[in-house]
């Protein structure tokens, strides 16, 4: 008898309170590749429980960023549309007593934490609200207080006021065996005083309802996983598998959190970084494989292996991404770019593309070379006599890749020059630049008429 493992369902769950950045795009790429590799599904879930900071514009921006990267999703949901479902689960948790009402203000909680710290105690919520009588609560409500609701972690042997060490564990797909001591944590608030549900519980309800089999996310959620495993258990659900990847640091070894705005996917795109450079970088960074660029997501699918992810933080260096981008362009076939070049007014040919691609850092550089080949150039003003002699020696049409060699050999004999002295004035006159693609490829593209003008310019 054979048993079949169900196809995985994973989710990428950003909050639409900003655009995607290099930190969370790594999570998205890893989830997407994992789903594709195992024949599973990838869900886009918008964690928009924070009504003040979440916007439709950010949600649309996130979708656009994912589409640009080619990370299409098989299903999608947003938490703000699932309130009725959360109402039902929260009502059950209240009825069972796992969710209990608390009346402390933020100031009161702050003061209590400070007192605990002063006495050398961990700043864990002491469950004082569990001691309140019905009359106490009625009085607090009459004073205008509104309760927030905490989830009672299962960390005691009958007396919630006396927590005992309770290790909750899982075998992490990246980090190996992990444990979190539930007695070291405060009971999490799941419902705010204004009635808003918090991510911690909504996420678990969604993961259960959408049949999520694997949660792949950043290691900033490790402690959360301890709490959420307890919530899965309270809901009578089997928890998914978890994998927590390390977080990114800047090239300087400092945390990225304050700089993430500048590291948005949209910023990279606007700066001319190709989607596959971003995706390849995200998929290979912080793994035991070398950082490398691949032309298609499919080429990355076979390579994804959560076991290859390093547990130590990976460093994100924008210069490395720029380098991958250049490498990608240098190897791209004409067909892959022809449409985009045409939209940009560059009606290129395969020959033009072959000539210039090795010199590009971003695709827009092709436009510069297009203009250099086809446009008007100011005279270089250098070496007019030499250039006039060169013009007179231009080989007959049609020009091929051999024409440059024939021409400069003849010019070498005639002028007695060699090396830089021979080649540099020609490049400068014909392209206006000190360096660039091979002249043997550019010369036929520039053509006789423009070459003569540029060489004979006064
Ligand atoms: N919205 C959460 C975040 O962006 C999702 C975490 C999770 O994957 O559960 O951190």
Coordinates of C-alpha atoms and ligand atoms in Angstrom, one line a residue:
X1 CA 0.0 0.0 0.0
X2 CA 1.4 3.4 -0.9
X3 CA 0.7 6.6 0.9
X4 CA 0.9 9.8 -0.9
X5 CA 2.0 13.0 0.7
X6 CA -0.4 15.8 -0.1
X7 CA 0.9 18.6 -2.3
X8 CA 2.2 21.5 -0.1
X9 CA 0.3 24.7 0.2
X10 CA 2.5 27.7 1.3
X11 CA 1.7 31.3 1.8
X12 CA 3.5 34.6 1.6
X13 CA 1.8 37.0 4.0
X14 CA 2.9 40.6 3.8
X15 CA 1.1 43.4 5.5
X16 CA 0.1 46.0 3.0
X17 CA 1.7 48.8 5.0
X18 CA 4.5 49.4 2.6
X19 CA 6.0 48.0 -0.7
X20 CA 8.0 44.8 -0.9
X21 CA 11.6 45.1 -0.1
X22 CA 14.7 42.9 -0.4
X23 CA 14.0 41.4 3.1
X24 CA 10.5 40.2 2.5
X25 CA 11.0 39.3 -1.2
X26 CA 13.4 36.6 -0.1
X27 CA 10.5 35.1 1.9
X28 CA 8.3 35.3 -1.2
X29 CA 10.8 33.7 -3.5
X30 CA 11.6 30.9 -1.2
X31 CA 7.9 30.1 -0.7
X32 CA 7.2 30.3 -4.4
X33 CA 10.1 28.1 -5.4
X34 CA 9.2 25.6 -2.6
X35 CA 5.6 25.3 -3.9
X36 CA 6.7 24.9 -7.5
X37 CA 9.4 22.3 -6.7
X38 CA 6.9 20.1 -4.8
X39 CA 4.0 20.5 -7.2
X40 CA 2.1 22.6 -4.6
X41 CA 0.3 25.9 -4.3
X42 CA 1.5 29.4 -3.4
X43 CA -0.9 31.7 -1.7
X44 CA -0.7 35.4 -1.4
X45 CA -2.3 36.5 1.9
X46 CA -2.6 40.1 2.8
X47 CA -2.2 40.6 6.6
X48 CA -4.2 43.8 6.7
X49 CA -5.5 43.6 10.3
X50 CA -3.8 47.0 11.0
X51 CA -6.6 49.1 9.5
X52 CA -4.9 52.4 10.0
X53 CA -1.6 51.5 8.3
X54 CA -2.9 49.1 5.6
X55 CA -3.9 50.6 2.2
X56 CA -5.3 49.3 -1.0
X57 CA -2.5 51.2 -2.8
X58 CA 0.1 49.2 -1.0
X59 CA -1.8 45.9 -1.6
X60 CA -1.9 46.7 -5.3
X61 CA 1.8 47.6 -5.2
X62 CA 2.7 44.3 -3.6
X63 CA 0.7 42.4 -6.2
X64 CA 2.5 44.4 -9.0
X65 CA 5.9 43.7 -7.5
X66 CA 5.2 40.0 -7.2
X67 CA 3.9 39.9 -10.8
X68 CA 6.9 41.7 -12.0
X69 CA 9.1 39.1 -10.4
X70 CA 7.0 36.3 -12.0
X71 CA 5.8 35.1 -8.6
X72 CA 2.2 34.4 -9.6
X73 CA -0.1 33.0 -6.9
X74 CA -2.6 30.2 -7.0
X75 CA -4.9 31.6 -4.3
X76 CA -5.3 34.8 -2.4
X77 CA -7.1 36.2 0.6
X78 CA -7.0 39.2 2.8
X79 CA -7.6 39.2 6.5
X80 CA -9.9 42.2 6.5
X81 CA -12.5 40.2 4.6
X82 CA -12.5 37.3 7.0
X83 CA -13.8 39.0 10.2
X84 CA -16.9 36.8 10.4
X85 CA -14.8 33.7 10.5
X86 CA -12.5 35.3 13.2
X87 CA -15.6 36.3 15.2
X88 CA -16.7 32.7 15.4
X89 CA -13.3 31.3 16.4
X90 CA -12.7 34.1 19.0
X91 CA -16.2 33.4 20.5
X92 CA -15.2 29.8 20.9
X93 CA -11.9 30.7 22.5
X94 CA -13.7 33.0 24.9
X95 CA -16.3 30.4 25.7
X96 CA -13.6 27.8 26.6
X97 CA -11.8 30.4 28.8
X98 CA -8.6 30.3 26.7
X99 CA -9.2 33.9 25.8
X100 CA -9.7 36.1 28.8
X101 CA -10.6 39.8 29.3
X102 CA -8.0 42.2 30.6
X103 CA -8.5 45.8 31.7
X104 CA -5.0 47.3 32.3
X105 CA -4.1 50.4 30.4
X106 CA -0.9 50.7 28.5
X107 CA 0.5 52.9 31.3
X108 CA -0.4 50.4 34.0
X109 CA 1.3 47.6 32.1
X110 CA 4.4 49.7 31.5
X111 CA 4.6 50.5 35.2
X112 CA 4.2 46.9 36.1
X113 CA 6.9 45.8 33.7
X114 CA 9.3 48.4 35.1
X115 CA 8.6 47.1 38.7
X116 CA 9.3 43.6 37.6
X117 CA 12.5 44.6 35.9
X118 CA 13.7 46.5 38.9
X119 CA 13.2 43.3 41.0
X120 CA 15.2 41.3 38.4
X121 CA 12.1 39.5 37.2
X122 CA 11.3 38.9 33.5
X123 CA 8.7 41.4 32.2
X124 CA 6.0 38.8 31.7
X125 CA 2.3 39.6 32.2
X126 CA 1.2 38.3 35.6
X127 CA -2.3 37.4 34.6
X128 CA -3.7 39.8 37.2
X129 CA -6.9 40.2 35.2
X130 CA -7.7 36.5 35.9
X131 CA -8.2 37.5 39.5
X132 CA -10.9 40.0 38.8
X133 CA -14.4 39.2 40.0
X134 CA -17.6 39.9 38.0
X135 CA -18.2 43.0 40.2
X136 CA -14.6 44.2 39.6
X137 CA -15.2 44.0 35.9
X138 CA -18.6 45.6 36.0
X139 CA -17.0 48.5 37.9
X140 CA -14.2 48.8 35.3
X141 CA -16.6 48.7 32.5
X142 CA -18.7 51.4 34.2
X143 CA -15.6 53.5 34.4
X144 CA -15.5 53.4 30.6
X145 CA -12.7 50.8 30.3
X146 CA -13.0 48.4 27.4
X147 CA -11.3 45.0 27.7
X148 CA -8.6 43.6 25.5
X149 CA -8.3 39.9 25.3
X150 CA -5.3 37.6 26.0
X151 CA -4.8 34.0 25.1
X152 CA -3.8 31.9 28.1
X153 CA -0.7 30.0 27.1
X154 CA -0.8 26.4 28.3
X155 CA 2.2 26.8 30.6
X156 CA 0.9 25.7 34.0
X157 CA -0.4 22.6 35.8
X158 CA -3.7 24.0 36.8
X159 CA -2.8 27.3 38.5
X160 CA -2.4 30.0 35.8
X161 CA -0.7 32.2 38.5
X162 CA 2.1 29.7 38.8
X163 CA 3.5 29.0 35.3
X164 CA 6.0 26.2 35.0
X165 CA 8.7 25.6 32.3
X166 CA 6.8 24.3 29.3
X167 CA 8.9 23.6 26.2
X168 CA 7.0 23.6 22.9
X169 CA 9.1 22.3 20.1
X170 CA 9.3 21.6 16.4
X171 CA 11.9 20.5 13.9
X172 CA 12.5 23.6 11.9
X173 CA 13.1 23.0 8.1
X174 CA 16.0 25.5 8.3
X175 CA 17.2 25.6 11.9
X176 CA 16.6 22.0 13.0
X177 CA 15.1 21.2 16.4
X178 CA 13.8 24.3 18.2
X179 CA 12.0 24.9 21.5
X180 CA 10.3 27.9 23.0
X181 CA 9.5 28.0 26.7
X182 CA 5.9 29.1 27.0
X183 CA 6.5 30.1 30.6
X184 CA 8.9 32.8 29.5
X185 CA 6.2 34.6 27.5
X186 CA 3.4 36.9 28.2
X187 CA -0.1 35.7 27.2
X188 CA -0.4 37.4 23.8
X189 CA -3.2 39.9 23.2
X190 CA -5.3 38.6 20.4
X191 CA -8.1 41.1 20.5
X192 CA -7.5 44.8 21.1
X193 CA -9.7 47.0 23.2
X194 CA -11.3 48.5 20.1
X195 CA -12.3 44.9 19.0
X196 CA -9.6 44.6 16.3
X197 CA -8.2 41.1 15.9
X198 CA -4.4 40.8 15.8
X199 CA -2.2 39.0 13.3
X200 CA -1.1 36.3 15.8
X201 CA -4.6 34.7 15.8
X202 CA -5.8 35.6 12.4
X203 CA -2.7 34.0 10.9
X204 CA -3.4 30.7 12.6
X205 CA -7.1 30.6 11.7
X206 CA -6.1 31.3 8.0
X207 CA -3.4 28.7 8.0
X208 CA -5.9 26.1 9.3
X209 CA -8.7 27.2 6.9
X210 CA -6.5 27.3 3.8
X211 CA -4.8 24.1 4.6
X212 CA -1.3 25.6 4.8
X213 CA 1.2 22.8 5.1
X214 CA 4.5 24.7 5.4
X215 CA 5.1 28.1 6.9
X216 CA 8.4 29.6 5.6
X217 CA 9.2 32.9 7.1
X218 CA 11.9 35.0 8.7
X219 CA 13.5 34.0 12.0
X220 CA 12.0 37.1 13.7
X221 CA 8.9 34.9 14.0
X222 CA 10.6 32.0 15.9
X223 CA 9.1 33.0 19.3
X224 CA 5.8 33.7 17.6
X225 CA 5.9 30.1 16.4
X226 CA 5.9 28.9 20.0
X227 CA 2.8 30.9 20.7
X228 CA 1.1 30.0 17.4
X229 CA 1.7 26.3 18.0
X230 CA -0.2 26.7 21.2
X231 CA -3.1 28.4 19.3
X232 CA -3.1 25.7 16.7
X233 CA -3.5 23.2 19.5
X234 CA -6.3 25.2 21.2
X235 CA -8.2 25.1 17.9
X236 CA -7.8 21.4 17.7
X237 CA -5.8 21.7 14.5
X238 CA -2.6 20.0 13.3
X239 CA 0.1 22.6 12.9
X240 CA 2.0 23.0 9.6
X241 CA 5.7 22.5 9.3
X242 CA 7.9 25.6 9.9
X243 CA 11.0 26.9 8.4
X244 CA 12.6 30.1 9.6
X245 CA 15.2 31.7 7.3
X246 CA 17.8 34.1 8.7
X247 CA 17.4 37.8 8.3
X248 CA 19.4 40.1 6.0
X249 CA 22.1 42.5 7.1
X250 CA 23.6 45.3 5.1
X251 CA 27.0 44.9 3.4
X252 CA 28.3 46.8 6.5
X253 CA 27.0 44.1 8.8
X254 CA 24.3 46.4 10.3
X255 CA 20.6 45.5 10.4
X256 CA 18.6 46.5 7.4
X257 CA 15.3 47.4 9.0
X258 CA 15.8 51.2 8.9
X259 CA 17.0 51.2 5.3
X260 CA 14.3 48.9 3.8
X261 CA 12.4 51.7 2.2
X262 CA 15.3 52.4 -0.1
X263 CA 15.6 48.7 -0.8
X264 CA 12.1 48.3 -2.2
X265 CA 11.7 46.0 -5.2
X266 CA 10.1 48.9 -7.1
X267 CA 13.2 51.0 -6.5
X268 CA 15.4 48.2 -8.0
X269 CA 13.1 48.0 -11.0
X270 CA 13.2 51.7 -11.6
X271 CA 17.0 51.6 -11.3
X272 CA 17.0 49.1 -14.2
X273 CA 17.6 45.9 -12.2
X274 CA 16.1 42.9 -14.0
X275 CA 13.4 40.8 -12.2
X276 CA 15.5 37.7 -12.6
X277 CA 18.6 39.4 -11.0
X278 CA 16.4 40.2 -7.9
X279 CA 14.9 36.7 -7.8
X280 CA 18.2 34.9 -8.4
X281 CA 19.9 37.0 -5.7
X282 CA 17.1 36.3 -3.2
X283 CA 17.1 32.6 -3.9
X284 CA 20.9 32.1 -3.7
X285 CA 21.9 34.6 -1.0
X286 CA 22.6 33.0 2.3
X287 CA 22.7 29.4 0.9
X288 CA 25.5 27.0 0.6
X289 CA 25.4 27.5 -3.2
X290 CA 27.3 30.4 -4.8
X291 CA 25.4 33.6 -5.5
X292 CA 24.5 33.2 -9.2
X293 CA 22.1 34.5 -11.7
X294 CA 19.6 32.4 -13.7
X295 CA 17.6 33.5 -16.7
X296 CA 14.3 32.0 -15.6
X297 CA 12.5 31.1 -12.3
X298 CA 12.2 27.5 -13.6
X299 CA 16.0 27.2 -13.4
X300 CA 15.9 28.1 -9.7
X301 CA 13.1 25.7 -8.9
X302 CA 15.3 22.6 -9.0
X303 CA 17.9 24.3 -6.8
X304 CA 15.7 25.4 -3.9
X305 CA 16.4 23.4 -0.8
X306 CA 15.6 24.9 2.6
X307 CA 18.3 22.7 4.1
X308 CA 20.9 24.7 2.2
X309 CA 19.9 27.9 3.9
X310 CA 22.5 29.2 6.3
X311 CA 21.4 29.9 9.9
X312 CA 23.6 33.0 10.1
X313 CA 22.4 36.3 8.7
X314 CA 23.2 36.9 5.0
X315 CA 24.6 40.2 3.9
X316 CA 22.8 42.1 1.2
X317 CA 25.2 44.1 -1.0
X318 CA 23.6 46.3 -3.7
X319 CA 26.9 46.1 -5.6
X320 CA 26.5 42.4 -5.8
X321 CA 23.0 42.7 -7.2
X322 CA 24.2 45.2 -9.8
X323 CA 26.9 42.7 -10.8
X324 CA 24.4 39.9 -11.2
X325 CA 22.2 42.2 -13.3
X326 CA 25.1 42.9 -15.6
X327 CA 25.9 39.2 -15.9
X328 CA 22.3 38.4 -16.7
X329 CA 22.2 41.0 -19.5
X330 CA 25.4 39.8 -21.0
X331 CA 24.0 36.4 -21.5
X332 CA 20.4 37.3 -22.5
X333 CA 19.4 36.3 -26.1
X334 CA 18.0 39.1 -28.3
X335 CA 14.5 37.5 -28.3
X336 CA 14.4 38.1 -24.5
X337 CA 14.8 41.8 -24.8
X338 CA 13.6 42.8 -28.3
X339 CA 10.1 43.8 -27.2
X340 CA 11.3 45.9 -24.3
X341 CA 14.0 47.6 -26.4
X342 CA 11.4 48.5 -29.1
X343 CA 9.1 50.0 -26.4
X344 CA 12.1 52.2 -25.5
X345 CA 12.5 53.3 -29.1
X346 CA 15.4 51.0 -29.8
X347 CA 14.5 49.1 -32.9
X348 CA 17.5 46.9 -32.5
X349 CA 18.7 43.9 -34.5
X350 CA 20.3 40.7 -33.2
X351 CA 23.6 42.0 -34.5
X352 CA 23.3 45.2 -32.5
X353 CA 22.4 43.3 -29.4
X354 CA 25.3 40.9 -29.8
X355 CA 27.6 43.9 -30.2
X356 CA 26.5 45.8 -27.1
X357 CA 25.1 43.4 -24.5
X358 CA 28.5 42.6 -23.0
X359 CA 28.9 46.3 -22.1
X360 CA 25.5 46.8 -20.4
X361 CA 25.0 47.3 -16.7
X362 CA 21.3 47.9 -17.2
X363 CA 19.1 47.4 -20.3
X364 CA 18.7 51.2 -20.7
X365 CA 22.4 51.4 -21.5
X366 CA 21.4 49.8 -24.9
X367 CA 19.6 53.0 -25.7
X368 CA 22.8 55.0 -25.1
X369 CA 24.6 52.7 -27.5
X370 CA 21.8 52.9 -30.0
X371 CA 22.1 56.6 -30.0
X372 CA 25.9 56.4 -30.3
X373 CA 25.7 54.1 -33.3
X374 CA 22.9 56.0 -35.1
X375 CA 23.0 59.6 -33.9
X376 CA 25.1 62.7 -34.5
X377 CA 28.3 62.9 -32.5
X378 CA 30.3 66.0 -31.8
X379 CA 33.8 65.9 -33.2
X380 CA 36.5 64.5 -31.0
X381 CA 38.8 67.3 -32.1
X382 CA 41.8 65.0 -31.6
X383 CA 44.4 64.1 -34.2
X384 CA 42.6 65.5 -37.3
X385 CA 45.4 64.5 -39.7
X386 CA 45.5 61.0 -38.5
X387 CA 41.7 60.7 -38.7
X388 CA 41.7 62.1 -42.2
X389 CA 44.3 59.5 -43.2
X390 CA 42.1 56.8 -41.6
X391 CA 39.0 58.0 -43.4
X392 CA 40.8 57.6 -46.7
X393 CA 41.7 54.0 -45.9
X394 CA 38.2 52.8 -45.0
X395 CA 37.6 49.5 -46.7
X396 CA 35.0 49.1 -49.4
X397 CA 31.4 48.1 -48.5
X398 CA 29.9 45.8 -47.4
X399 CA 31.5 45.9 -43.9
X400 CA 31.7 42.7 -41.8
X401 CA 33.3 41.8 -38.5
X402 CA 36.6 41.6 -40.4
X403 CA 36.5 45.1 -41.7
X404 CA 37.9 46.8 -38.6
X405 CA 40.9 44.4 -38.6
X406 CA 41.6 45.0 -42.3
X407 CA 41.2 48.8 -41.9
X408 CA 43.4 49.2 -38.8
X409 CA 46.1 46.9 -40.3
X410 CA 46.3 49.1 -43.3
X411 CA 46.3 52.2 -41.1
X412 CA 49.1 50.8 -39.0
X413 CA 51.3 50.3 -42.0
X414 CA 50.5 53.8 -43.4
X415 CA 50.8 55.7 -40.1
X416 CA 53.5 53.7 -38.3
X417 CA 51.3 53.8 -35.2
X418 CA 50.4 50.8 -33.1
X419 CA 48.5 50.0 -29.9
X420 CA 46.7 52.7 -28.0
X421 CA 48.1 55.4 -30.3
X422 CA 46.5 53.7 -33.3
X423 CA 43.2 52.6 -31.8
X424 CA 42.2 55.2 -29.2
X425 CA 41.7 58.2 -31.6
X426 CA 39.5 56.0 -33.8
X427 CA 37.3 54.8 -30.9
X428 CA 37.0 58.3 -29.6
X429 CA 36.1 59.8 -33.0
X430 CA 33.7 56.9 -33.9
X431 CA 31.9 56.5 -30.5
X432 CA 32.7 59.7 -28.5
X433 CA 33.7 57.5 -25.6
X434 CA 37.0 56.1 -24.2
X435 CA 35.7 52.6 -23.9
X436 CA 32.8 50.4 -24.9
X437 CA 31.9 47.3 -27.0
X438 CA 34.4 45.9 -29.5
X439 CA 35.0 48.2 -32.4
X440 CA 35.0 45.4 -34.9
X441 CA 31.3 44.9 -34.0
X442 CA 30.4 48.6 -33.8
X443 CA 32.1 49.7 -37.1
X444 CA 29.6 47.8 -39.4
X445 CA 26.7 49.2 -37.3
X446 CA 28.0 52.8 -37.6
X447 CA 28.4 52.3 -41.4
X448 CA 30.3 54.3 -43.9
X449 CA 28.4 57.5 -44.0
X450 CA 28.5 58.2 -40.3
X451 CA 32.1 56.9 -40.0
X452 CA 33.3 59.3 -42.7
X453 CA 31.5 62.2 -41.0
X454 CA 32.9 61.4 -37.6
X455 CA 36.5 60.9 -39.0
X456 CA 36.5 64.0 -41.1
X457 CA 34.7 66.3 -38.6
X458 CA 36.5 69.6 -38.1
Ligands
LIG1 N1 2.4 39.5 8.2 C1 3.4 38.8 8.8 C2 4.7 39.5 8.5 O1 4.8 40.2 7.5 C3 3.4 37.4 8.3 C4 4.3 36.5 9.1 C5 4.0 35.1 8.8 O2 4.4 34.6 7.7 O3 3.2 34.4 9.5 O4 5.7 39.4 9.3

